Amino acid sequence: MNLFNPRTFSTDWEIMVIDKLDRLVESEKLMALAGLLRREFDYPLDIDWMTLEFAMGINTSLDQIWERIQQVTDRAAQVVREFDCELFPAGGHPLMPLYNASHVHVGTIMNESQGIHLENQMMKYVPVFGALAANSPASRGQSGGFKSYRIRHQANGCTRPGFGRDPHLAQSTWGGDASPKMQGGLTMEVRILDCASSRRLLAEMATFVAAYVHYRGTRVEEYQPSPQEYEEHLTNRWAASRYGLQATFCWDGATCPVVEILDAMLDECAAELKDLGAKRSDLQLLNTMIEKRLCQADFVLDLATRYPDPWCLTSSYSKLVRHWDVFDEYLTTASPLEPAQPFNQESIVAEHLAVIGEGTHFYRSRETMLYPPPVADALIERMVEDGTIKREVTAERGILLHRIA
């Protein structure tokens, strides 16, 4: 079967706009800028969460979306400069709890029930996309803890882990990492992707994501993840947010570096890439990122070592990425990174223990890796038995956890 007919794709690229003092431009001015650009281009440009959202129309090839991305952003950069502003393409703002995405819409899908089955199947693969796109390692004045604070904080509710859905018991949903969207464009929307800072990377990444979803769309079957598979999915999602392309995933009963998984996925969808006018060798940035285990977040982290003050980082970062290809240049000279160690039960317990202080609500522990209640509760029991925390039931706040020094 072929769930997608015709095979199309697009991206909604959320880009911040800042003034000469590096302050975010507010919604009223953004609306004026979006209105001006909408009149010039036949694309539904809009605003979203203090960003300009560049929807790149319906595309059928890598060359087409690459040309559109350049055309629209060249003009957008010119327009905002006329208002003494600049575009700031980044997955997160180093100072504010603001996260931006490069959603990829994969079309054209006519059967929502089959789309829900595909959503369940794609759950295994969306953390791989998240690791590839990681680009928000600086947020709320801190940097370095995660390569995607956006995924770690679920983009303030705008990208959330999936869960096994049954078409017979389903309602329309919004905000999942990947799910069918039938209200308008008839697509499978992949939301886990951080905003790209590189135009060429966005074109390559959108084409690859579309090709792989198209590939999976030829293999749709009824599927529900087992509890063990779902736990592994959430562990991998967390690893993607923490380590980017250095992550090591739980994969088919073993551990595997995420770059090896990406390498195999690119080969699997070779025919679908061809349908989109591309071959693997055209995706030069992706291939180099896989070879070196480098993602956009690594460029930002290197910059943060030179500018540890978050205000200075914001200023330097915004001035560099406005040229669009600074990450592309960084890739050519940066040294490869080593893979991170795979998670084991001890490291997972340690991550949960790290968020517990004095009087921490038990739900904070659940938010660590977003495990379902049986897994999260078992971890709390483990920490209680180990004597590292104690549990208190209160009338005012419910269950509280206290770390024992």
Short mmCIF file of C-alpha atoms in Angstrom, two decimals:
data_model
loop_
_atom_site.label_atom_id
_atom_site.label_comp_id
_atom_site.label_asym_id
_atom_site.label_seq_id
_atom_site.Cartn_x
_atom_site.Cartn_y
_atom_site.Cartn_z
CA MET A 1 0.00 0.00 0.00
CA ASN A 2 1.00 3.64 -0.35
CA LEU A 3 -0.57 5.83 2.33
CA PHE A 4 0.72 9.05 0.75
CA ASN A 5 -0.59 10.05 -2.67
CA PRO A 6 0.61 12.35 -4.07
CA ARG A 7 3.89 12.52 -2.18
CA THR A 8 4.37 16.07 -0.96
CA PHE A 9 5.97 17.86 1.97
CA SER A 10 6.51 21.25 3.55
CA THR A 11 7.86 22.92 6.67
CA ASP A 12 6.57 25.50 9.13
CA TRP A 13 9.73 27.34 10.18
CA GLU A 14 9.40 29.49 13.31
CA ILE A 15 11.95 32.33 13.38
CA MET A 16 12.34 35.00 16.04
CA VAL A 17 12.76 38.66 15.14
CA ILE A 18 14.94 40.91 17.31
CA ASP A 19 15.67 44.63 17.35
CA LYS A 20 19.07 46.32 17.52
CA LEU A 21 19.16 45.82 21.31
CA ASP A 22 18.58 42.07 20.89
CA ARG A 23 15.04 42.38 22.25
CA LEU A 24 12.29 40.17 20.85
CA VAL A 25 9.84 41.98 18.60
CA GLU A 26 6.28 41.85 19.90
CA SER A 27 3.23 40.43 18.15
CA GLU A 28 1.82 43.65 16.67
CA LYS A 29 4.95 44.38 14.65
CA LEU A 30 5.25 40.70 13.72
CA MET A 31 1.70 40.78 12.35
CA ALA A 32 2.60 43.75 10.16
CA LEU A 33 5.72 41.98 8.88
CA ALA A 34 3.80 38.76 8.19
CA GLY A 35 1.08 40.68 6.36
CA LEU A 36 3.60 42.39 4.12
CA LEU A 37 5.30 39.09 3.26
CA ARG A 38 1.98 37.30 2.66
CA ARG A 39 1.13 39.88 0.01
CA GLU A 40 4.37 39.13 -1.82
CA PHE A 41 4.37 35.33 -1.56
CA ASP A 42 1.59 32.84 -2.10
CA TYR A 43 2.36 31.05 1.16
CA PRO A 44 0.38 31.17 4.43
CA LEU A 45 3.02 33.08 6.43
CA ASP A 46 1.82 33.73 9.96
CA ILE A 47 2.97 34.52 13.50
CA ASP A 48 3.21 32.06 16.38
CA TRP A 49 4.55 32.52 19.91
CA MET A 50 6.54 35.69 19.17
CA THR A 51 7.95 34.33 15.92
CA LEU A 52 7.34 34.66 12.22
CA GLU A 53 6.14 31.26 10.99
CA PHE A 54 7.28 30.57 7.44
CA ALA A 55 5.06 27.94 5.82
CA MET A 56 6.81 26.92 2.61
CA GLY A 57 3.85 25.77 0.53
CA ILE A 58 3.38 22.36 -1.08
CA ASN A 59 6.65 20.86 -2.34
CA THR A 60 7.50 17.77 -4.32
CA SER A 61 11.32 17.91 -4.42
CA LEU A 62 14.44 18.94 -2.53
CA ASP A 63 15.30 21.53 -5.17
CA GLN A 64 11.87 23.12 -4.91
CA ILE A 65 11.84 23.54 -1.15
CA TRP A 66 15.48 24.70 -1.15
CA GLU A 67 14.69 27.42 -3.69
CA ARG A 68 11.61 28.55 -1.75
CA ILE A 69 13.45 28.67 1.57
CA GLN A 70 16.12 30.92 0.08
CA GLN A 71 13.67 33.13 -1.78
CA VAL A 72 11.35 33.74 1.17
CA THR A 73 14.02 34.26 3.82
CA ASP A 74 16.13 36.54 1.61
CA ARG A 75 13.14 38.83 1.21
CA ALA A 76 12.10 38.48 4.87
CA ALA A 77 15.57 39.47 6.06
CA GLN A 78 15.44 42.51 3.78
CA VAL A 79 12.00 43.52 5.06
CA VAL A 80 12.81 43.26 8.77
CA ARG A 81 16.02 45.25 8.28
CA GLU A 82 13.92 48.09 6.90
CA PHE A 83 12.37 48.17 10.40
CA ASP A 84 15.83 48.02 12.09
CA CYS A 85 15.33 44.37 13.02
CA GLU A 86 16.99 41.03 12.23
CA LEU A 87 15.85 37.44 11.88
CA PHE A 88 17.09 35.13 14.65
CA PRO A 89 16.67 31.45 13.61
CA ALA A 90 17.32 29.35 16.73
CA GLY A 91 15.65 26.47 18.52
CA GLY A 92 15.56 28.36 21.79
CA HIS A 93 16.23 31.80 23.18
CA PRO A 94 19.25 31.71 25.55
CA LEU A 95 17.51 33.97 28.07
CA MET A 96 13.81 33.21 27.78
CA PRO A 97 11.57 30.11 28.00
CA LEU A 98 10.81 30.42 24.29
CA TYR A 99 11.22 27.43 21.98
CA ASN A 100 10.94 27.36 18.20
CA ALA A 101 10.48 24.55 15.71
CA SER A 102 10.85 23.49 12.11
CA HIS A 103 7.75 21.31 11.84
CA VAL A 104 7.69 19.07 8.78
CA HIS A 105 4.34 18.27 7.14
CA VAL A 106 4.34 15.09 5.06
CA GLY A 107 1.51 14.63 2.57
CA THR A 108 -0.77 13.71 1.12
CA ILE A 109 -2.73 11.47 3.49
CA MET A 110 -6.42 10.63 3.01
CA ASN A 111 -7.03 7.90 5.61
CA GLU A 112 -6.89 9.11 9.22
CA SER A 113 -7.27 5.61 10.66
CA GLN A 114 -4.20 4.42 8.76
CA GLY A 115 -2.50 7.66 9.80
CA ILE A 116 -3.04 6.76 13.45
CA HIS A 117 -1.49 3.33 12.86
CA LEU A 118 1.47 5.09 11.22
CA GLU A 119 1.69 7.47 14.19
CA ASN A 120 2.10 4.45 16.47
CA GLN A 121 4.79 2.99 14.22
CA MET A 122 6.66 6.30 13.94
CA MET A 123 6.92 6.54 17.73
CA LYS A 124 10.09 4.45 17.53
CA TYR A 125 11.74 6.81 15.05
CA VAL A 126 10.79 10.33 16.13
CA PRO A 127 13.53 10.48 18.82
CA VAL A 128 16.02 9.92 15.99
CA PHE A 129 14.66 13.02 14.24
CA GLY A 130 14.85 14.88 17.55
CA ALA A 131 18.53 14.02 17.99
CA LEU A 132 19.29 15.12 14.43
CA ALA A 133 17.54 18.49 14.80
CA ALA A 134 18.68 19.32 18.38
CA ASN A 135 19.34 23.07 18.45
CA SER A 136 18.26 24.52 21.80
CA PRO A 137 21.13 23.94 24.25
CA ALA A 138 20.78 27.38 25.85
CA SER A 139 17.58 28.45 27.57
CA ARG A 140 16.45 30.47 30.58
CA GLY A 141 19.99 31.65 31.28
CA GLN A 142 21.52 28.17 31.40
CA SER A 143 23.36 26.07 28.85
CA GLY A 144 24.97 22.68 28.49
CA GLY A 145 22.59 20.43 30.41
CA PHE A 146 20.69 19.39 27.30
CA LYS A 147 21.23 19.78 23.57
CA SER A 148 17.50 20.31 23.18
CA TYR A 149 15.89 22.05 26.12
CA ARG A 150 12.92 22.38 23.80
CA ILE A 151 12.34 18.62 23.76
CA ARG A 152 13.25 18.37 27.45
CA HIS A 153 10.53 20.91 28.32
CA GLN A 154 8.09 19.60 25.66
CA ALA A 155 8.29 23.00 23.94
CA ASN A 156 5.99 24.39 26.63
CA GLY A 157 3.34 21.86 25.61
CA CYS A 158 3.85 22.16 21.84
CA THR A 159 5.63 18.86 21.26
CA ARG A 160 4.70 15.97 23.50
CA PRO A 161 5.59 12.29 23.41
CA GLY A 162 3.15 10.09 21.59
CA PHE A 163 1.17 7.25 23.07
CA GLY A 164 -0.36 4.20 21.49
CA ARG A 165 -3.69 5.18 19.94
CA ASP A 166 -6.51 3.01 18.63
CA PRO A 167 -8.41 4.56 15.68
CA HIS A 168 -11.66 3.16 17.13
CA LEU A 169 -11.11 5.05 20.39
CA ALA A 170 -9.35 8.17 19.10
CA GLN A 171 -10.12 11.87 19.18
CA SER A 172 -8.41 14.60 17.22
CA THR A 173 -5.18 15.56 18.99
CA TRP A 174 -2.64 18.35 18.72
CA GLY A 175 0.93 18.77 19.90
CA GLY A 176 2.24 15.22 19.58
CA ASP A 177 5.77 14.56 18.30
CA ALA A 178 4.26 13.10 15.11
CA SER A 179 0.60 12.61 14.24
CA PRO A 180 -1.86 12.93 11.33
CA LYS A 181 -3.35 16.38 10.79
CA MET A 182 -6.55 16.22 8.75
CA GLN A 183 -8.08 19.61 9.58
CA GLY A 184 -6.47 21.34 6.63
CA GLY A 185 -3.42 20.13 4.75
CA LEU A 186 -3.95 16.34 5.03
CA THR A 187 -0.49 15.58 6.36
CA MET A 188 1.47 13.64 8.92
CA GLU A 189 3.03 16.41 11.00
CA VAL A 190 6.43 15.83 12.64
CA ARG A 191 6.72 18.41 15.43
CA ILE A 192 9.71 17.15 17.43
CA LEU A 193 12.23 19.03 15.26
CA ASP A 194 13.96 22.08 16.76
CA CYS A 195 14.13 25.21 14.62
CA ALA A 196 16.99 25.02 12.13
CA SER A 197 19.56 27.82 12.01
CA SER A 198 20.85 26.69 8.61
CA ARG A 199 18.68 27.08 5.54
CA ARG A 200 20.39 24.26 3.68
CA LEU A 201 20.09 21.95 6.66
CA LEU A 202 16.38 22.69 6.89
CA ALA A 203 15.91 21.75 3.22
CA GLU A 204 17.87 18.51 3.64
CA MET A 205 16.21 17.61 6.93
CA ALA A 206 12.68 18.25 5.68
CA THR A 207 13.35 16.13 2.59
CA PHE A 208 14.80 13.27 4.63
CA VAL A 209 11.98 13.31 7.19
CA ALA A 210 9.39 13.33 4.40
CA ALA A 211 11.12 10.50 2.54
CA TYR A 212 11.33 8.35 5.65
CA VAL A 213 7.70 8.94 6.59
CA HIS A 214 6.76 8.13 2.98
CA TYR A 215 8.80 4.92 3.29
CA ARG A 216 6.99 3.94 6.48
CA GLY A 217 3.73 4.84 4.75
CA THR A 218 4.23 1.86 2.43
CA ARG A 219 4.44 -0.48 5.44
CA VAL A 220 1.52 0.56 7.62
CA GLU A 221 -0.02 -2.11 9.79
CA GLU A 222 -2.01 -2.20 13.00
CA TYR A 223 0.46 -1.77 15.82
CA GLN A 224 0.44 -0.95 19.51
CA PRO A 225 3.74 -0.52 21.37
CA SER A 226 4.30 -2.85 24.30
CA PRO A 227 4.99 -1.31 27.73
CA GLN A 228 8.69 -2.16 27.29
CA GLU A 229 8.82 -0.56 23.82
CA TYR A 230 7.09 2.55 25.14
CA GLU A 231 9.56 2.84 28.02
CA GLU A 232 12.44 2.53 25.55
CA HIS A 233 10.85 5.18 23.33
CA LEU A 234 10.71 7.64 26.23
CA THR A 235 14.27 6.82 27.29
CA ASN A 236 15.46 7.43 23.72
CA ARG A 237 13.52 10.68 23.54
CA TRP A 238 15.25 11.86 26.69
CA ALA A 239 18.66 10.73 25.36
CA ALA A 240 18.03 12.70 22.15
CA SER A 241 17.30 15.84 24.15
CA ARG A 242 20.37 15.33 26.35
CA TYR A 243 23.00 14.23 23.87
CA GLY A 244 21.83 15.02 20.33
CA LEU A 245 23.79 12.97 17.82
CA GLN A 246 26.08 11.65 20.55
CA ALA A 247 23.15 9.68 22.00
CA THR A 248 23.12 5.91 22.31
CA PHE A 249 19.61 4.46 22.02
CA CYS A 250 17.87 1.33 23.25
CA TRP A 251 17.15 -0.34 19.91
CA ASP A 252 15.66 -3.72 19.10
CA GLY A 253 16.77 -5.27 22.38
CA ALA A 254 20.29 -3.85 22.29
CA THR A 255 22.07 -0.49 22.43
CA CYS A 256 23.00 1.42 19.28
CA PRO A 257 24.48 4.87 18.58
CA VAL A 258 21.81 7.09 17.07
CA VAL A 259 24.09 7.96 14.12
CA GLU A 260 24.11 4.29 13.09
CA ILE A 261 20.32 4.26 13.19
CA LEU A 262 20.21 7.42 11.07
CA ASP A 263 22.65 5.89 8.62
CA ALA A 264 20.38 2.88 8.17
CA MET A 265 17.25 5.03 7.89
CA LEU A 266 18.78 7.09 5.08
CA ASP A 267 19.56 3.92 3.15
CA GLU A 268 16.08 2.47 3.80
CA CYS A 269 14.32 5.43 2.20
CA ALA A 270 16.55 5.71 -0.89
CA ALA A 271 13.63 5.06 -3.27
CA GLU A 272 11.48 7.66 -1.53
CA LEU A 273 14.31 10.19 -1.64
CA LYS A 274 14.50 9.56 -5.39
CA ASP A 275 10.77 10.29 -5.66
CA LEU A 276 11.54 13.67 -4.07
CA GLY A 277 14.28 14.39 -6.59
CA ALA A 278 17.16 13.59 -4.26
CA LYS A 279 19.72 10.97 -3.42
CA ARG A 280 21.69 10.50 -0.25
CA SER A 281 24.79 12.23 -1.62
CA ASP A 282 22.71 15.41 -2.06
CA LEU A 283 22.25 15.57 1.73
CA GLN A 284 25.83 16.63 2.40
CA LEU A 285 25.20 18.35 5.72
CA LEU A 286 23.27 15.37 7.10
CA ASN A 287 26.01 12.97 6.04
CA THR A 288 28.71 15.08 7.70
CA MET A 289 26.66 15.44 10.88
CA ILE A 290 26.27 11.66 11.07
CA GLU A 291 29.96 11.10 10.38
CA LYS A 292 31.05 13.53 13.11
CA ARG A 293 28.16 13.08 15.58
CA LEU A 294 27.66 16.84 15.46
CA CYS A 295 24.34 18.69 15.57
CA GLN A 296 23.53 22.40 15.57
CA ALA A 297 23.50 22.43 19.37
CA ASP A 298 27.22 21.62 19.40
CA PHE A 299 27.96 24.84 17.54
CA VAL A 300 25.96 26.81 20.13
CA LEU A 301 27.70 25.04 23.02
CA ASP A 302 31.11 25.88 21.55
CA LEU A 303 29.96 29.49 21.30
CA ALA A 304 28.77 29.39 24.92
CA THR A 305 32.25 28.43 26.10
CA ARG A 306 33.53 31.68 24.57
CA TYR A 307 30.59 33.75 25.80
CA PRO A 308 29.41 32.20 29.09
CA ASP A 309 27.30 35.22 29.97
CA PRO A 310 23.83 34.49 28.51
CA TRP A 311 23.35 38.11 27.38
CA CYS A 312 26.64 38.08 25.48
CA LEU A 313 25.81 34.65 24.08
CA THR A 314 22.45 35.89 22.79
CA SER A 315 24.06 38.86 21.07
CA SER A 316 26.86 36.84 19.46
CA TYR A 317 24.61 33.94 18.52
CA SER A 318 22.01 36.12 16.82
CA LYS A 319 24.65 38.00 14.83
CA LEU A 320 26.21 34.79 13.52
CA VAL A 321 23.12 32.79 12.55
CA ARG A 322 21.57 35.65 10.60
CA HIS A 323 24.09 34.76 7.86
CA TRP A 324 22.39 31.34 7.49
CA ASP A 325 25.47 29.20 6.78
CA VAL A 326 27.59 29.55 9.93
CA PHE A 327 26.70 26.01 11.02
CA ASP A 328 27.54 24.69 7.55
CA GLU A 329 31.01 26.23 7.87
CA TYR A 330 31.40 24.98 11.44
CA LEU A 331 30.78 21.41 10.27
CA THR A 332 33.73 21.47 7.88
CA THR A 333 36.31 22.21 10.59
CA ALA A 334 34.82 20.86 13.83
CA SER A 335 36.27 17.68 15.29
CA PRO A 336 34.14 14.54 15.61
CA LEU A 337 32.56 13.75 18.97
CA GLU A 338 32.46 10.43 20.80
CA PRO A 339 29.20 8.59 21.51
CA ALA A 340 27.64 8.96 24.95
CA GLN A 341 27.35 5.93 27.18
CA PRO A 342 24.03 4.07 26.98
CA PHE A 343 21.63 4.39 29.87
CA ASN A 344 21.31 1.71 32.48
CA GLN A 345 19.00 1.47 35.45
CA GLU A 346 21.49 3.17 37.76
CA SER A 347 21.88 6.22 35.51
CA ILE A 348 18.11 6.48 35.07
CA VAL A 349 17.61 6.44 38.84
CA ALA A 350 20.33 9.09 39.20
CA GLU A 351 18.55 11.38 36.73
CA HIS A 352 15.32 11.10 38.71
CA LEU A 353 17.10 11.63 42.02
CA ALA A 354 18.73 14.81 40.68
CA VAL A 355 15.40 16.66 40.45
CA ILE A 356 14.36 15.88 44.03
CA GLY A 357 15.14 18.31 46.82
CA GLU A 358 13.26 19.22 49.98
CA GLY A 359 9.50 18.93 49.58
CA THR A 360 9.53 18.19 45.85
CA HIS A 361 6.13 17.18 44.51
CA PHE A 362 6.25 13.61 43.25
CA TYR A 363 5.11 14.72 39.80
CA ARG A 364 8.45 16.48 39.29
CA SER A 365 10.02 13.04 39.27
CA ARG A 366 7.57 11.88 36.61
CA GLU A 367 8.47 14.86 34.44
CA THR A 368 12.11 13.77 34.30
CA MET A 369 11.70 11.25 31.50
CA LEU A 370 7.91 11.34 31.18
CA TYR A 371 7.59 7.67 32.04
CA PRO A 372 4.05 6.29 32.52
CA PRO A 373 2.83 5.82 36.12
CA PRO A 374 3.94 2.18 36.67
CA VAL A 375 7.53 2.94 35.62
CA ALA A 376 7.70 6.30 37.40
CA ASP A 377 6.20 4.87 40.60
CA ALA A 378 8.64 1.94 40.56
CA LEU A 379 11.55 4.41 40.38
CA ILE A 380 10.22 6.29 43.40
CA GLU A 381 9.88 3.00 45.29
CA ARG A 382 13.45 2.13 44.33
CA MET A 383 14.76 5.43 45.72
CA VAL A 384 12.75 5.02 48.93
CA GLU A 385 14.12 1.48 49.39
CA ASP A 386 17.66 2.70 48.68
CA GLY A 387 17.26 5.29 51.42
CA THR A 388 18.00 8.22 49.10
CA ILE A 389 14.56 9.83 49.51
CA LYS A 390 11.64 9.72 51.89
CA ARG A 391 7.98 10.16 51.01
CA GLU A 392 5.43 12.33 52.80
CA VAL A 393 1.67 12.55 52.25
CA THR A 394 0.27 16.01 53.00
CA ALA A 395 -3.26 17.35 53.05
CA GLU A 396 -2.31 20.54 51.21
CA ARG A 397 0.00 19.33 48.44
CA GLY A 398 -0.45 15.59 48.22
CA ILE A 399 2.66 13.40 47.90
CA LEU A 400 5.99 15.14 48.56
CA LEU A 401 9.48 13.70 48.19
CA HIS A 402 12.46 14.68 50.34
CA ARG A 403 16.03 13.91 49.39
CA ILE A 404 18.16 12.42 52.14
CA ALA A 405 21.68 13.84 52.22
#
